[in-house]
Coordinates of C-alpha atoms and ligand atoms in Angstrom, one line a residue:
X116 CA -9.2 -22.7 -26.9
X117 CA -12.6 -23.6 -24.5
X118 CA -12.4 -21.5 -20.8
X119 CA -14.6 -22.9 -17.8
X120 CA -14.8 -18.7 -16.5
X121 CA -14.1 -16.0 -18.4
X122 CA -14.6 -12.6 -15.9
X123 CA -14.5 -8.3 -16.7
X124 CA -13.7 -6.2 -14.4
X125 CA -10.8 -3.8 -12.4
X126 CA -7.9 -4.9 -10.6
X127 CA -5.1 -3.1 -8.5
X128 CA -2.6 -2.3 -6.9
X129 CA -3.3 -3.2 -3.5
X130 CA -0.8 -0.9 -0.2
X131 CA -2.0 -3.1 3.3
X132 CA -0.2 -1.0 6.0
X133 CA 2.5 -2.5 8.3
X134 CA 1.2 -1.1 11.4
X135 CA -2.0 0.4 12.5
X136 CA -3.3 3.3 13.0
X137 CA -4.4 6.1 10.5
X138 CA -3.0 6.3 6.9
X139 CA -1.3 9.5 7.6
X140 CA 1.1 8.0 10.3
X141 CA 1.7 4.6 8.1
X142 CA 5.3 5.3 7.6
X143 CA 5.5 1.8 5.1
X144 CA 3.2 -0.7 3.4
X145 CA 3.6 -3.9 1.5
X146 CA 2.6 -4.0 -1.9
X147 CA 0.3 -6.9 -3.1
X148 CA -3.0 -7.1 -6.0
X149 CA -6.5 -7.3 -5.1
X150 CA -9.2 -7.1 -8.0
X151 CA -12.5 -9.0 -7.1
X152 CA -12.6 -10.6 -10.3
X153 CA -9.2 -11.4 -11.4
X154 CA -9.4 -12.6 -7.3
X155 CA -12.0 -15.3 -8.8
X156 CA -9.9 -16.3 -11.7
X157 CA -6.9 -16.8 -10.2
X158 CA -9.4 -18.6 -7.1
X159 CA -10.9 -21.4 -10.8
X160 CA -7.0 -21.1 -12.3
X161 CA -5.4 -22.6 -8.8
X162 CA -8.3 -25.1 -8.4
X163 CA -7.9 -25.9 -12.4
X164 CA -10.1 -24.6 -14.1
X165 CA -9.9 -22.7 -17.3
X166 CA -9.8 -18.8 -17.0
X167 CA -10.1 -15.7 -18.7
X168 CA -9.5 -12.2 -17.4
X169 CA -10.7 -9.4 -19.4
X170 CA -9.8 -6.2 -18.8
X171 CA -7.3 -2.4 -19.2
X172 CA -4.2 -1.6 -16.7
X173 CA -2.2 1.5 -16.8
X174 CA 0.5 1.0 -19.3
X175 CA 2.7 1.4 -16.4
X176 CA 4.9 0.0 -13.8
X177 CA 1.9 -1.3 -12.1
X178 CA -0.3 -2.2 -14.9
X179 CA 2.6 -4.7 -16.1
X180 CA 2.9 -6.3 -13.0
X181 CA -0.1 -7.2 -12.5
X182 CA -0.8 -8.4 -16.0
X183 CA 1.8 -10.3 -16.2
X184 CA 1.1 -11.9 -12.0
X185 CA -2.6 -12.9 -13.9
X186 CA -0.5 -14.6 -16.6
X187 CA 1.9 -16.6 -14.0
X188 CA -2.0 -17.9 -12.4
X189 CA -2.4 -19.5 -15.6
X190 CA -4.8 -16.9 -16.2
X191 CA -5.6 -16.1 -20.4
X192 CA -4.6 -12.2 -20.5
X193 CA -5.4 -11.7 -24.2
X194 CA -8.3 -9.2 -23.5
X195 CA -5.9 -7.5 -20.5
X196 CA -5.1 -4.7 -22.2
X197 CA -2.2 -1.7 -20.8
X198 CA -3.2 2.2 -21.7
X199 CA -1.0 5.0 -22.6
X200 CA -2.2 7.6 -20.3
X201 CA -4.2 6.1 -17.7
X202 CA -2.5 5.1 -14.1
X203 CA -3.9 1.3 -12.9
X204 CA -5.9 1.1 -9.7
X205 CA -4.8 1.7 -6.1
X206 CA -6.0 0.7 -2.9
X207 CA -4.5 1.5 0.3
X208 CA -6.0 -0.1 3.3
X209 CA -6.5 1.6 6.9
X210 CA -6.4 -1.0 9.6
X211 CA -7.1 0.6 13.0
X212 CA -5.9 -0.8 16.3
X213 CA -9.1 -1.9 17.3
X214 CA -9.5 -4.5 14.5
X215 CA -12.1 -2.3 12.2
X216 CA -10.9 -0.9 8.7
X217 CA -11.3 1.0 5.6
X218 CA -10.3 1.2 1.9
X219 CA -9.4 4.1 0.6
X220 CA -9.3 3.9 -3.9
X221 CA -7.6 6.1 -6.2
X222 CA -9.1 4.7 -9.2
X223 CA -10.5 7.5 -10.7
X224 CA -10.6 7.2 -13.7
X225 CA -9.7 3.2 -13.8
X226 CA -8.4 2.3 -17.0
X227 CA -11.3 0.1 -17.2
X228 CA -13.7 2.5 -18.2
X229 CA -11.8 3.0 -21.7
X230 CA -13.3 -0.2 -22.4
X231 CA -16.1 0.2 -24.5
X232 CA -19.1 -2.6 -25.5
X233 CA -17.8 -3.0 -29.3
X234 CA -14.1 -4.2 -27.3
X235 CA -16.0 -7.4 -26.3
X236 CA -15.6 -9.7 -28.9
X237 CA -18.1 -12.7 -29.5
X238 CA -15.2 -15.5 -29.8
X239 CA -13.9 -14.8 -26.5
X240 CA -17.8 -15.2 -25.1
X241 CA -18.4 -18.1 -27.1
X242 CA -15.8 -20.0 -26.2
X243 CA -16.8 -19.9 -21.8
X244 CA -18.9 -22.0 -20.2
X245 CA -19.9 -19.6 -17.7
X246 CA -19.3 -15.7 -17.7
X247 CA -18.2 -14.5 -14.2
X248 CA -19.6 -10.2 -12.9
X249 CA -19.8 -8.8 -10.4
X250 CA -21.4 -4.9 -9.0
X251 CA -17.5 -3.7 -9.0
X252 CA -17.0 -3.4 -12.6
X253 CA -20.3 -1.2 -13.2
X254 CA -19.6 0.9 -10.2
X255 CA -16.3 2.9 -12.5
X256 CA -19.0 4.5 -15.0
X257 CA -21.5 4.4 -16.7
X258 CA -19.4 3.3 -20.2
X259 CA -19.0 0.0 -18.0
X260 CA -22.4 -0.6 -17.2
X261 CA -22.3 -0.6 -21.4
X262 CA -20.0 -3.1 -21.5
X263 CA -21.3 -5.3 -18.6
X264 CA -25.1 -5.2 -20.5
X265 CA -23.1 -6.2 -23.5
X266 CA -21.7 -8.6 -21.7
X267 CA -24.7 -10.5 -20.7
X268 CA -26.3 -10.5 -24.0
X269 CA -23.2 -12.1 -25.7
X270 CA -23.0 -14.8 -23.0
X271 CA -27.0 -14.7 -23.9
X272 CA -26.6 -16.0 -27.3
X273 CA -23.4 -18.7 -26.8
X274 CA -25.7 -20.1 -23.9
X275 CA -22.8 -18.8 -21.6
X276 CA -23.9 -19.4 -18.1
X277 CA -23.9 -16.0 -16.0
X278 CA -22.5 -16.0 -12.3
X279 CA -23.3 -13.0 -10.3
X280 CA -22.0 -11.5 -7.1
X281 CA -23.2 -7.7 -6.7
X282 CA -19.9 -6.7 -4.3
X283 CA -21.7 -3.7 -4.0
X284 CA -19.3 -1.3 -2.7
X285 CA -20.3 2.0 -1.3
X286 CA -17.3 3.7 -1.3
X287 CA -17.9 3.5 -5.0
X288 CA -21.3 4.5 -5.4
X289 CA -24.4 5.5 -3.2
X290 CA -27.4 2.4 -2.1
X291 CA -29.5 4.3 -4.8
X292 CA -27.0 4.0 -8.0
X293 CA -26.1 0.9 -6.9
X294 CA -29.7 -0.8 -6.4
X295 CA -31.3 1.2 -9.9
X296 CA -28.4 -0.5 -12.3
X297 CA -28.0 -4.0 -10.6
X298 CA -31.6 -4.4 -10.1
X299 CA -32.5 -4.7 -14.1
X300 CA -29.3 -7.2 -14.3
X301 CA -31.1 -9.5 -12.0
X302 CA -33.6 -11.3 -14.4
X303 CA -30.4 -12.5 -16.5
X304 CA -28.8 -14.4 -13.8
X305 CA -28.4 -18.0 -14.0
X306 CA -26.0 -18.2 -10.8
X307 CA -26.5 -15.7 -8.2
X308 CA -24.1 -15.3 -5.3
X309 CA -24.4 -12.5 -2.6
X310 CA -24.0 -11.1 1.1
X311 CA -27.6 -11.0 3.0
X312 CA -27.4 -7.1 3.4
X313 CA -26.1 -7.0 -1.0
X314 CA -29.7 -9.2 -1.0
X315 CA -31.6 -7.4 1.3
X316 CA -30.7 -3.7 -0.5
X317 CA -31.3 -5.1 -4.2
X318 CA -34.6 -7.0 -3.5
X319 CA -35.6 -5.0 -0.1
X320 CA -36.0 -8.1 2.3
X321 CA -33.9 -9.2 4.8
X322 CA -36.4 -12.5 4.8
X323 CA -34.3 -15.5 3.5
X324 CA -37.5 -17.0 2.4
X325 CA -38.5 -13.9 0.0
X326 CA -36.1 -13.4 -1.0
X327 CA -35.6 -16.9 -2.8
X328 CA -39.9 -16.5 -3.6
X329 CA -38.4 -13.7 -5.6
X330 CA -35.1 -15.1 -7.1
X331 CA -37.0 -17.9 -8.3
X332 CA -39.4 -15.5 -9.8
X333 CA -36.5 -13.9 -11.7
X334 CA -35.4 -16.8 -13.3
X335 CA -32.3 -17.5 -11.9
X336 CA -31.9 -21.4 -10.9
X337 CA -29.4 -20.9 -8.1
X338 CA -29.4 -18.5 -5.3
X339 CA -26.6 -18.7 -3.1
X340 CA -26.5 -16.5 0.2
X341 CA -23.0 -15.7 2.1
X342 CA -23.2 -15.2 5.0
X343 CA -19.6 -14.9 6.9
X344 CA -18.7 -16.6 9.9
X345 CA -22.3 -18.1 10.0
X346 CA -21.7 -20.4 6.3
X347 CA -24.2 -19.5 3.5
X348 CA -27.3 -20.5 2.4
X349 CA -28.1 -22.3 -1.4
X350 CA -31.4 -23.0 -3.2
X351 CA -31.7 -24.8 -6.0
X352 CA -34.5 -26.5 -7.9
X353 CA -36.9 -26.3 -5.0
X354 CA -34.6 -26.8 -3.2
X355 CA -33.1 -25.2 0.0
X356 CA -29.8 -25.7 1.8
X357 CA -28.1 -24.6 5.0
X358 CA -24.4 -25.0 4.8
X359 CA -22.4 -24.8 8.7
X360 CA -19.8 -23.3 8.1
X361 CA -16.1 -25.0 8.1
X362 CA -14.5 -23.8 10.9
X363 CA -11.0 -21.4 10.3
X364 CA -8.1 -21.9 11.9
X365 CA -7.5 -18.1 12.6
X366 CA -9.5 -15.3 11.2
X367 CA -6.7 -13.2 10.0
X368 CA -8.1 -11.8 7.3
X369 CA -11.5 -11.4 5.7
X370 CA -11.3 -10.0 2.7
X371 CA -11.6 -11.8 -0.5
X372 CA -13.7 -15.2 1.0
X373 CA -16.3 -14.2 -1.1
X374 CA -14.6 -14.3 -4.5
X375 CA -12.9 -17.5 -3.1
X376 CA -16.5 -19.1 -2.1
X377 CA -17.5 -18.4 -5.9
X378 CA -14.7 -19.7 -7.3
X379 CA -15.0 -22.9 -5.2
X380 CA -18.6 -22.7 -6.0
X381 CA -18.3 -22.6 -10.0
X382 CA -15.4 -25.1 -9.5
X383 CA -18.5 -27.2 -8.2
X384 CA -21.0 -26.2 -10.6
X385 CA -19.3 -27.2 -13.2
X386 CA -18.8 -31.0 -11.8
X387 CA -22.7 -31.3 -11.8
X388 CA -22.0 -31.3 -8.0
X389 CA -25.2 -31.6 -5.5
X390 CA -26.1 -28.3 -4.0
X391 CA -25.0 -29.7 -0.9
X392 CA -21.1 -30.4 -1.7
X393 CA -21.3 -27.2 -3.7
X394 CA -21.8 -25.7 -0.5
X395 CA -19.5 -27.3 2.2
X396 CA -16.6 -26.8 -0.5
X397 CA -17.3 -22.7 -1.6
X398 CA -17.3 -23.0 2.4
X399 CA -14.7 -24.9 2.7
X400 CA -12.6 -22.1 0.2
X401 CA -14.0 -19.5 1.9
X402 CA -12.6 -20.5 5.4
X403 CA -9.3 -21.1 4.5
X404 CA -9.6 -17.8 3.0
X405 CA -9.3 -15.8 5.2
X406 CA -6.8 -17.4 7.4
X407 CA -4.2 -15.6 5.1
X408 CA -3.6 -12.3 4.8
X409 CA -4.0 -10.6 1.1
X410 CA -7.2 -10.5 -1.2
X411 CA -6.0 -13.6 -3.2
X412 CA -2.8 -14.9 -1.5
X413 CA -5.3 -17.7 0.4
X414 CA -7.2 -18.5 -2.8
X415 CA -6.6 -22.7 -1.8
X416 CA -4.9 -25.1 -5.3
X417 CA -7.1 -28.1 -5.3
X418 CA -5.0 -30.7 -3.4
X419 CA -5.1 -28.0 -0.7
X420 CA -9.3 -27.8 -0.2
X421 CA -9.1 -31.9 -0.7
X422 CA -6.4 -32.1 1.6
X423 CA -8.7 -29.7 4.4
X424 CA -12.2 -32.0 3.5
X425 CA -10.3 -35.0 4.4
X426 CA -10.4 -36.4 1.2
X427 CA -6.7 -36.6 0.5
X428 CA -3.7 -37.2 2.8
X429 CA -1.8 -33.9 3.7
X430 CA 2.0 -35.3 3.4
X431 CA 3.8 -32.2 5.7
X432 CA 7.5 -34.2 5.7
Ligands
ATP234 N1 -14.4 -16.0 10.0 C1 -15.0 -17.2 8.8 N2 -15.0 -17.9 9.6 C2 -15.2 -19.5 8.2 N3 -15.9 -19.3 7.2 C3 -15.7 -18.6 7.0 C4 -15.5 -16.9 6.8 N4 -16.1 -15.2 6.7 C5 -16.3 -16.3 5.5 N5 -16.7 -17.5 5.4 C6 -16.9 -18.3 4.6 O1 -16.5 -17.6 2.7 C7 -17.7 -16.9 2.6 C8 -17.7 -15.8 1.9 O2 -17.6 -15.0 2.7 P1 -18.6 -13.9 3.3 O3 -19.8 -14.1 3.5 O4 -17.5 -13.0 4.2 O5 -18.9 -13.6 1.5 P2 -18.1 -12.3 1.4 O6 -18.9 -11.0 2.3 O7 -19.0 -11.9 -0.7 O8 -16.9 -11.2 1.4 P3 -16.1 -10.0 0.0 O9 -15.5 -9.3 1.2 O10 -14.5 -10.6 -0.2 O11 -16.9 -9.6 -0.4 C9 -18.8 -17.4 3.2 O12 -20.0 -18.0 3.0 C10 -18.1 -18.6 4.5 O13 -18.7 -19.8 4.3
KDG235 O1 -12.8 -3.2 -3.8 C1 -12.1 -3.4 -4.3 O2 -12.8 -3.1 -5.3 C2 -11.5 -4.4 -4.9 O3 -11.7 -5.4 -5.9 C3 -10.7 -4.8 -3.6 C4 -11.0 -6.3 -3.7 O4 -9.7 -7.5 -3.9 C5 -12.2 -7.2 -3.7 O5 -12.6 -6.3 -2.2 C6 -12.7 -8.4 -2.5 O6 -13.2 -8.5 -2.8

């Protein structure tokens, strides 16, 4: 079956503290699900795209829960294996009263490290339109870097577009390691979805003009710069557009906005929309995600985005 978007990545149980303050004094947590690539797959599925997720989880209660959850979202999980002897990755969030926070990972080793390049099935790639990759999966192990390279090769061989979000998490690797691993991948990317700080780390410049010049020279078709509460900037085919942010009713949790934005952008790309329309749509989704607690709970369904954009009427009662 043809898939719109396939992605590869780790997922984890994310524990959010029920109270603020140092983690050692937090007594209870809410159990949620995180994982950037899975978030994008969920975002795509809620917009009505068919998505597939390649992963490995622990063969444990949490792994079964995440796989069932993904399946419930309508994601194809045939390439998600549960690995004996590995624990599903965990993430704990710490939240201070000031609003500052920390992320603590318990994912060494991650079950995804058991994936090898040979586990990637050419047929799975042949049937996809877009392969979405991020910098989190290759940050987890050297084998994951090899798997990423193989995925890129398979995508290229089968005419699958490659979308890439660097998602640089400095709790997983150093700036230098991230740059050395991710920079060489950029030349194969068709759609780059990145933040200002990530572009500066990868390309050594904070100038948008310079970023665009470099990415165009590399052959990247779409360069999209995500700018949090400042909206986004996009470049395609000689045209650079700045898209104003969409006002969020109330910002309660910014994590996952970038993943929602990516899903929205890929949706627009697959519809063949103009750059302007894609950025507005993706910004709208980003602003909707920050209104909801959790990494993927706020990812909207297509009708919800259309209602927010004023394209359809939302009947409340
Ligand atoms: N506070 C906000 N208000 C309105 N829109 C927002 C806000 N934060 C994010 N967005 C929207 O979501 C998009 C993506 O957010 P952001 O730039 O934070 O991505 P990111 O850094 O990739 O996030 P992530 O933490 O998920 O990796 C922004 O380009 C913007 O359109
Ligand atoms: O931080 C990670 O590795 C995650 O994948 C957890 C979050 O869901 C992700 O960062 C959100 O983009």
